[in-house]
Short mmCIF file of C-alpha atoms and ligand atoms in Angstrom, two decimals:
data_model
loop_
_atom_site.label_atom_id
_atom_site.label_comp_id
_atom_site.label_asym_id
_atom_site.label_seq_id
_atom_site.Cartn_x
_atom_site.Cartn_y
_atom_site.Cartn_z
CA MET W 228 0.00 0.00 0.00
CA PHE W 229 1.18 3.51 -0.82
CA LEU W 230 -0.15 6.89 0.13
CA LEU W 231 -0.68 9.28 -2.78
CA GLU W 232 -1.80 12.86 -2.93
CA ARG W 233 -3.70 14.16 -5.92
CA ALA W 234 -3.67 17.94 -5.99
CA LEU W 235 -4.95 20.87 -7.96
CA PRO W 236 -2.44 23.43 -6.70
CA ALA W 237 -4.02 26.34 -8.57
CA ALA W 238 -7.34 25.67 -6.88
CA GLY W 239 -5.67 24.89 -3.57
CA ARG W 240 -7.34 21.49 -3.51
CA ALA W 241 -5.78 18.16 -2.64
CA PHE W 242 -6.87 14.76 -1.40
CA LEU W 243 -5.21 11.55 -0.33
CA MET W 244 -5.54 8.19 -2.00
CA ALA W 245 -4.41 4.73 -1.05
CA ALA W 246 -2.59 2.91 -3.85
CA LYS W 247 -2.63 -0.86 -3.65
CA ARG W 248 -0.12 -2.59 -5.87
CA TYR W 249 -0.39 -6.25 -6.65
CA ARG W 250 3.13 -7.51 -7.08
CA ASP W 251 3.76 -10.63 -9.09
CA GLY W 252 5.59 -13.38 -7.31
CA ALA W 253 5.15 -12.01 -3.81
CA HIS W 254 1.39 -12.02 -3.70
CA ARG W 255 -0.52 -14.51 -1.64
CA LEU W 256 -2.34 -15.82 -4.69
CA PHE W 257 0.52 -18.15 -5.46
CA HIS W 258 0.06 -20.16 -2.31
CA ARG W 259 -3.57 -19.48 -1.78
CA ASP W 260 -6.63 -21.68 -1.93
CA ALA W 261 -7.54 -22.03 -5.58
CA GLY W 262 -11.15 -22.30 -4.43
CA TYR W 263 -11.60 -18.58 -4.89
CA LEU W 264 -11.27 -18.97 -8.62
CA GLU W 265 -13.85 -21.71 -8.91
CA GLY W 266 -17.01 -20.48 -10.48
CA ARG W 267 -15.13 -17.78 -12.38
CA ARG W 268 -15.08 -17.99 -16.12
CA VAL W 269 -11.64 -18.61 -17.52
CA ARG W 270 -10.80 -18.88 -21.19
CA ALA W 271 -8.38 -21.32 -22.70
CA SER W 272 -5.95 -18.98 -24.37
CA ARG W 273 -2.37 -17.93 -24.72
CA GLU W 274 -2.90 -15.85 -21.57
CA MET W 275 -4.24 -18.83 -19.62
CA ARG W 276 -1.25 -20.93 -20.60
CA ALA W 277 1.17 -18.17 -19.58
CA MET W 278 -0.55 -17.90 -16.20
CA ARG W 279 -0.35 -21.66 -15.66
CA ARG W 280 3.33 -21.69 -16.57
CA ARG W 281 3.97 -18.72 -14.23
CA SER W 282 6.14 -16.98 -16.78
CA ASP W 283 6.88 -13.29 -16.06
CA PHE W 284 4.14 -12.40 -18.49
CA GLY W 285 1.78 -14.86 -16.84
CA ARG W 286 2.53 -13.65 -13.33
CA ASN W 287 1.93 -10.07 -14.31
CA LEU W 288 -1.39 -11.13 -15.83
CA ILE W 289 -2.36 -12.89 -12.60
CA ALA W 290 -1.51 -9.80 -10.54
CA GLN W 291 -3.53 -7.69 -12.95
CA GLN W 292 -6.46 -10.10 -12.74
CA TRP W 293 -6.59 -9.69 -8.98
CA ALA W 294 -6.51 -5.91 -9.36
CA VAL W 295 -9.35 -6.16 -11.89
CA ALA W 296 -11.28 -8.45 -9.54
CA GLU W 297 -10.86 -6.13 -6.55
CA PHE W 298 -11.82 -3.05 -8.55
CA ALA W 299 -14.96 -4.80 -9.80
CA ALA W 300 -15.85 -6.03 -6.31
CA LEU W 301 -15.39 -2.59 -4.75
CA SER W 302 -17.36 -0.90 -7.53
CA ARG W 303 -20.25 -3.31 -7.09
CA LEU W 304 -20.26 -3.04 -3.31
CA TRP W 305 -19.86 0.74 -3.34
CA ALA W 306 -22.85 1.02 -5.67
CA ALA W 307 -24.86 -1.19 -3.31
CA GLY W 308 -24.07 1.19 -0.45
CA ALA W 309 -21.66 -1.08 1.42
CA PRO W 310 -18.98 0.51 3.65
CA VAL W 311 -15.93 0.02 1.41
CA PRO W 312 -13.30 2.49 0.20
CA TYR W 313 -14.43 4.31 -2.94
CA PRO W 314 -12.58 2.73 -5.88
CA ILE W 315 -11.11 5.58 -7.92
CA GLN W 316 -9.35 3.78 -10.75
CA ARG W 317 -7.24 0.82 -11.77
CA VAL W 318 -4.16 1.03 -13.93
CA GLY W 319 -2.51 -2.30 -14.69
CA THR W 320 -1.74 -3.96 -11.36
CA GLU W 321 -2.45 -0.87 -9.26
CA LEU W 322 -5.67 0.23 -7.61
CA LEU W 323 -6.30 3.75 -6.42
CA LEU W 324 -8.72 3.83 -3.51
CA GLU W 325 -10.21 6.36 -1.19
CA PHE W 326 -7.78 6.71 1.69
CA ILE W 327 -9.41 5.71 4.96
CA GLY W 328 -7.71 7.83 7.58
CA ASP W 329 -6.90 11.36 8.63
CA ALA W 330 -6.09 14.28 6.36
CA ASP W 331 -2.50 14.23 7.66
CA GLY W 332 -1.99 10.74 6.21
CA GLU W 333 -2.49 8.67 9.36
CA ALA W 334 -4.30 5.51 8.24
CA ALA W 335 -7.29 4.24 10.20
CA PRO W 336 -6.48 1.36 12.55
CA ARG W 337 -7.52 -2.17 11.77
CA LEU W 338 -10.21 -3.59 14.02
CA VAL W 339 -7.73 -6.09 15.46
CA GLN W 340 -5.71 -3.23 16.98
CA LEU W 341 -8.65 -1.86 18.96
CA ARG W 342 -9.82 -2.55 22.50
CA PRO W 343 -13.35 -1.14 22.27
CA GLY W 344 -15.43 -0.45 25.32
CA ARG W 345 -18.74 -2.23 25.75
CA ARG W 346 -20.88 0.28 23.88
CA GLU W 347 -18.43 0.72 21.04
CA LEU W 348 -18.07 -3.06 20.73
CA HIS W 349 -21.84 -3.49 20.39
CA ASP W 350 -21.96 -0.64 17.90
CA LEU W 351 -19.18 -2.16 15.76
CA TRP W 352 -20.94 -5.53 15.87
CA ARG W 353 -24.16 -3.90 14.65
CA GLN W 354 -22.23 -2.30 11.77
CA LEU W 355 -20.59 -5.61 10.95
CA VAL W 356 -23.96 -7.37 10.81
CA ASP W 357 -25.41 -4.59 8.61
CA ALA W 358 -22.44 -4.75 6.23
CA THR W 359 -22.50 -8.53 5.89
CA VAL W 360 -26.28 -8.45 5.39
CA LEU W 361 -25.79 -5.96 2.56
CA LEU W 362 -23.25 -8.26 0.93
CA ALA W 363 -25.45 -11.32 1.44
CA ARG W 364 -28.39 -9.57 -0.24
CA GLY W 365 -26.22 -9.29 -3.34
CA GLY W 366 -25.33 -12.97 -2.97
CA TYR W 367 -21.81 -12.32 -1.65
CA THR W 368 -19.52 -12.95 1.25
CA HIS W 369 -16.16 -11.21 1.77
CA GLY W 370 -14.11 -14.41 1.44
CA ASP W 371 -11.28 -13.30 3.76
CA LEU W 372 -13.16 -11.55 6.51
CA SER W 373 -11.32 -10.96 9.76
CA ALA W 374 -10.41 -8.20 12.18
CA TYR W 375 -7.38 -7.58 9.94
CA ASN W 376 -9.49 -6.66 6.93
CA LEU W 377 -11.77 -4.22 8.73
CA LEU W 378 -10.75 -0.62 9.37
CA VAL W 379 -12.39 1.66 11.91
CA HIS W 380 -12.40 5.36 11.10
CA GLY W 381 -14.29 7.86 13.24
CA GLY W 382 -16.28 4.99 14.75
CA GLU W 383 -17.26 3.68 11.30
CA LEU W 384 -16.41 0.19 10.18
CA VAL W 385 -14.97 -0.16 6.65
CA LEU W 386 -14.50 -3.46 4.81
CA ILE W 387 -11.23 -3.72 2.86
CA ASP W 388 -9.21 -6.29 0.92
CA LEU W 389 -11.88 -7.66 -1.39
CA PRO W 390 -10.24 -9.19 -4.47
CA GLN W 391 -11.63 -12.61 -3.57
CA LEU W 392 -15.24 -11.50 -2.99
CA VAL W 393 -17.13 -14.80 -3.11
CA ASP W 394 -20.38 -15.49 -4.90
CA VAL W 395 -22.16 -17.57 -2.26
CA VAL W 396 -24.50 -19.20 -4.74
CA GLY W 397 -22.30 -19.50 -7.83
CA ASN W 398 -19.12 -20.66 -6.14
CA PRO W 399 -19.23 -24.37 -5.22
CA GLN W 400 -17.40 -23.51 -2.00
CA GLY W 401 -19.55 -20.45 -1.36
CA LEU W 402 -21.22 -21.81 1.74
CA ALA W 403 -17.88 -22.83 3.24
CA PHE W 404 -16.47 -19.32 2.68
CA LEU W 405 -19.54 -17.77 4.25
CA GLN W 406 -19.20 -20.04 7.28
CA ARG W 407 -15.54 -19.19 7.63
CA ASP W 408 -16.16 -15.45 7.41
CA VAL W 409 -18.89 -15.72 10.05
CA GLN W 410 -16.70 -17.81 12.37
CA ALA W 411 -13.74 -15.47 12.07
CA VAL W 412 -15.60 -12.31 13.04
CA CYS W 413 -17.68 -13.97 15.76
CA ALA W 414 -14.50 -15.35 17.33
CA TRP W 415 -12.91 -11.89 17.38
CA PHE W 416 -15.95 -10.15 18.87
CA ARG W 417 -16.27 -12.85 21.52
CA SER W 418 -12.59 -12.57 22.38
CA ARG W 419 -13.19 -8.86 23.04
CA GLY W 420 -16.05 -9.63 25.40
CA LEU W 421 -19.18 -9.47 23.26
CA PRO W 422 -21.63 -11.99 24.77
CA ASP W 423 -21.87 -15.37 23.04
CA ASP W 424 -25.57 -14.94 22.41
CA VAL W 425 -24.87 -11.72 20.50
CA ALA W 426 -21.81 -12.83 18.54
CA ASP W 427 -23.55 -16.08 17.70
CA PRO W 428 -22.17 -17.73 14.55
CA ASP W 429 -25.24 -19.93 14.01
CA GLY W 430 -27.56 -16.96 14.29
CA LEU W 431 -25.50 -14.79 11.95
CA LEU W 432 -25.11 -17.60 9.42
CA GLU W 433 -28.85 -18.22 9.45
CA LEU W 434 -29.53 -14.52 8.92
CA LEU W 435 -27.06 -14.23 6.03
CA LEU W 436 -28.30 -17.39 4.32
CA GLY W 437 -31.80 -15.98 4.49
CA GLU W 438 -30.66 -12.66 3.03
CA ALA W 439 -28.86 -14.48 0.22
CA GLY W 440 -32.02 -16.40 -0.57
CA LEU W 441 -30.61 -19.64 0.77
CA ARG W 442 -31.47 -21.57 3.87
CA SER W 443 -29.07 -23.64 5.90
CA GLY W 444 -28.88 -27.13 4.51
CA ALA W 445 -29.71 -25.77 1.07
N1 ATP Y 789 -8.24 2.38 1.55
C1 ATP Y 789 -7.34 2.29 2.54
N2 ATP Y 789 -7.10 3.34 3.34
C2 ATP Y 789 -6.19 3.24 4.34
N3 ATP Y 789 -5.48 2.12 4.62
C3 ATP Y 789 -5.69 1.04 3.86
C4 ATP Y 789 -6.64 1.05 2.79
N4 ATP Y 789 -6.64 -0.17 2.22
C5 ATP Y 789 -5.74 -0.89 2.89
N5 ATP Y 789 -5.16 -0.19 3.88
C6 ATP Y 789 -4.12 -0.68 4.82
O1 ATP Y 789 -3.22 -1.52 4.12
C7 ATP Y 789 -3.24 -2.85 4.67
C8 ATP Y 789 -3.18 -3.87 3.56
O2 ATP Y 789 -4.31 -3.74 2.69
P1 ATP Y 789 -5.09 -5.01 2.17
O3 ATP Y 789 -5.56 -5.82 3.32
O4 ATP Y 789 -6.12 -4.55 1.20
O5 ATP Y 789 -3.94 -5.73 1.33
P2 ATP Y 789 -3.33 -7.19 1.44
O6 ATP Y 789 -2.47 -7.36 0.26
O7 ATP Y 789 -4.37 -8.17 1.67
O8 ATP Y 789 -2.44 -7.12 2.69
P3 ATP Y 789 -2.51 -8.14 3.93
O9 ATP Y 789 -1.98 -9.43 3.43
O10 ATP Y 789 -1.68 -7.43 4.93
O11 ATP Y 789 -3.95 -8.25 4.33
C9 ATP Y 789 -4.51 -2.91 5.48
O12 ATP Y 789 -4.39 -3.77 6.58
C10 ATP Y 789 -4.73 -1.48 5.94
O13 ATP Y 789 -4.04 -1.25 7.14
MG1 MG Y 790 -5.62 -7.69 4.06
#
């Protein structure tokens, strides 16, 4: 991640952006569960072969594909009103996003760094439920949800890191990803003292399945 300033000096206007660069070779994709890609349409082509062979060209294409996927996911979720950084543009393997943080360039903390008091904890839980409900209504789950991929800025929860946004219905492992996302956040909220009957994974899963038009066991 890089911090960028875009300025119109003549008008005295400037704003900060977060630049996320997908690097080939170093990115998690190479050792990551291929399950994310299931249910995505891939063409047999020269590009596909290069990606399979992991040539330089292929690796750059993979990095670019993840940038494309994250830009598309953020655009979709932003349009649906979900709390995600506004996606400004994508150029090659780089995404420019709304910077979540202060005007002086201090980034918002990740949820995992916080020790919220009782009221704040309940409030963040409520926001988390609302955000996951919004995703579920569109048929999605984050796919890598945890207290590391949630930022808190001015008391507001923001979902980040969405290249692997999972289609709960279309992806054969969709239900498993949804369950994992639910477990991960419930475990964190419980570890911070939210009562078990509030941060209840079965209850949240049931709610999200309903919102996605599925029922458990379906
Ligand atoms: N829009 C943003 N505004 C401010 N900070 C951000 C923004 N997006 C990401 N960050 C910061 O950069 C970190 C990495 O971003 P992100 O999780 O999207 O990338 P990543 O490649 O998955 O990295 P990691 O493996 O650490 O999760 C985040 O934990 C967060 O602290
Ligand atoms: Mg992350």
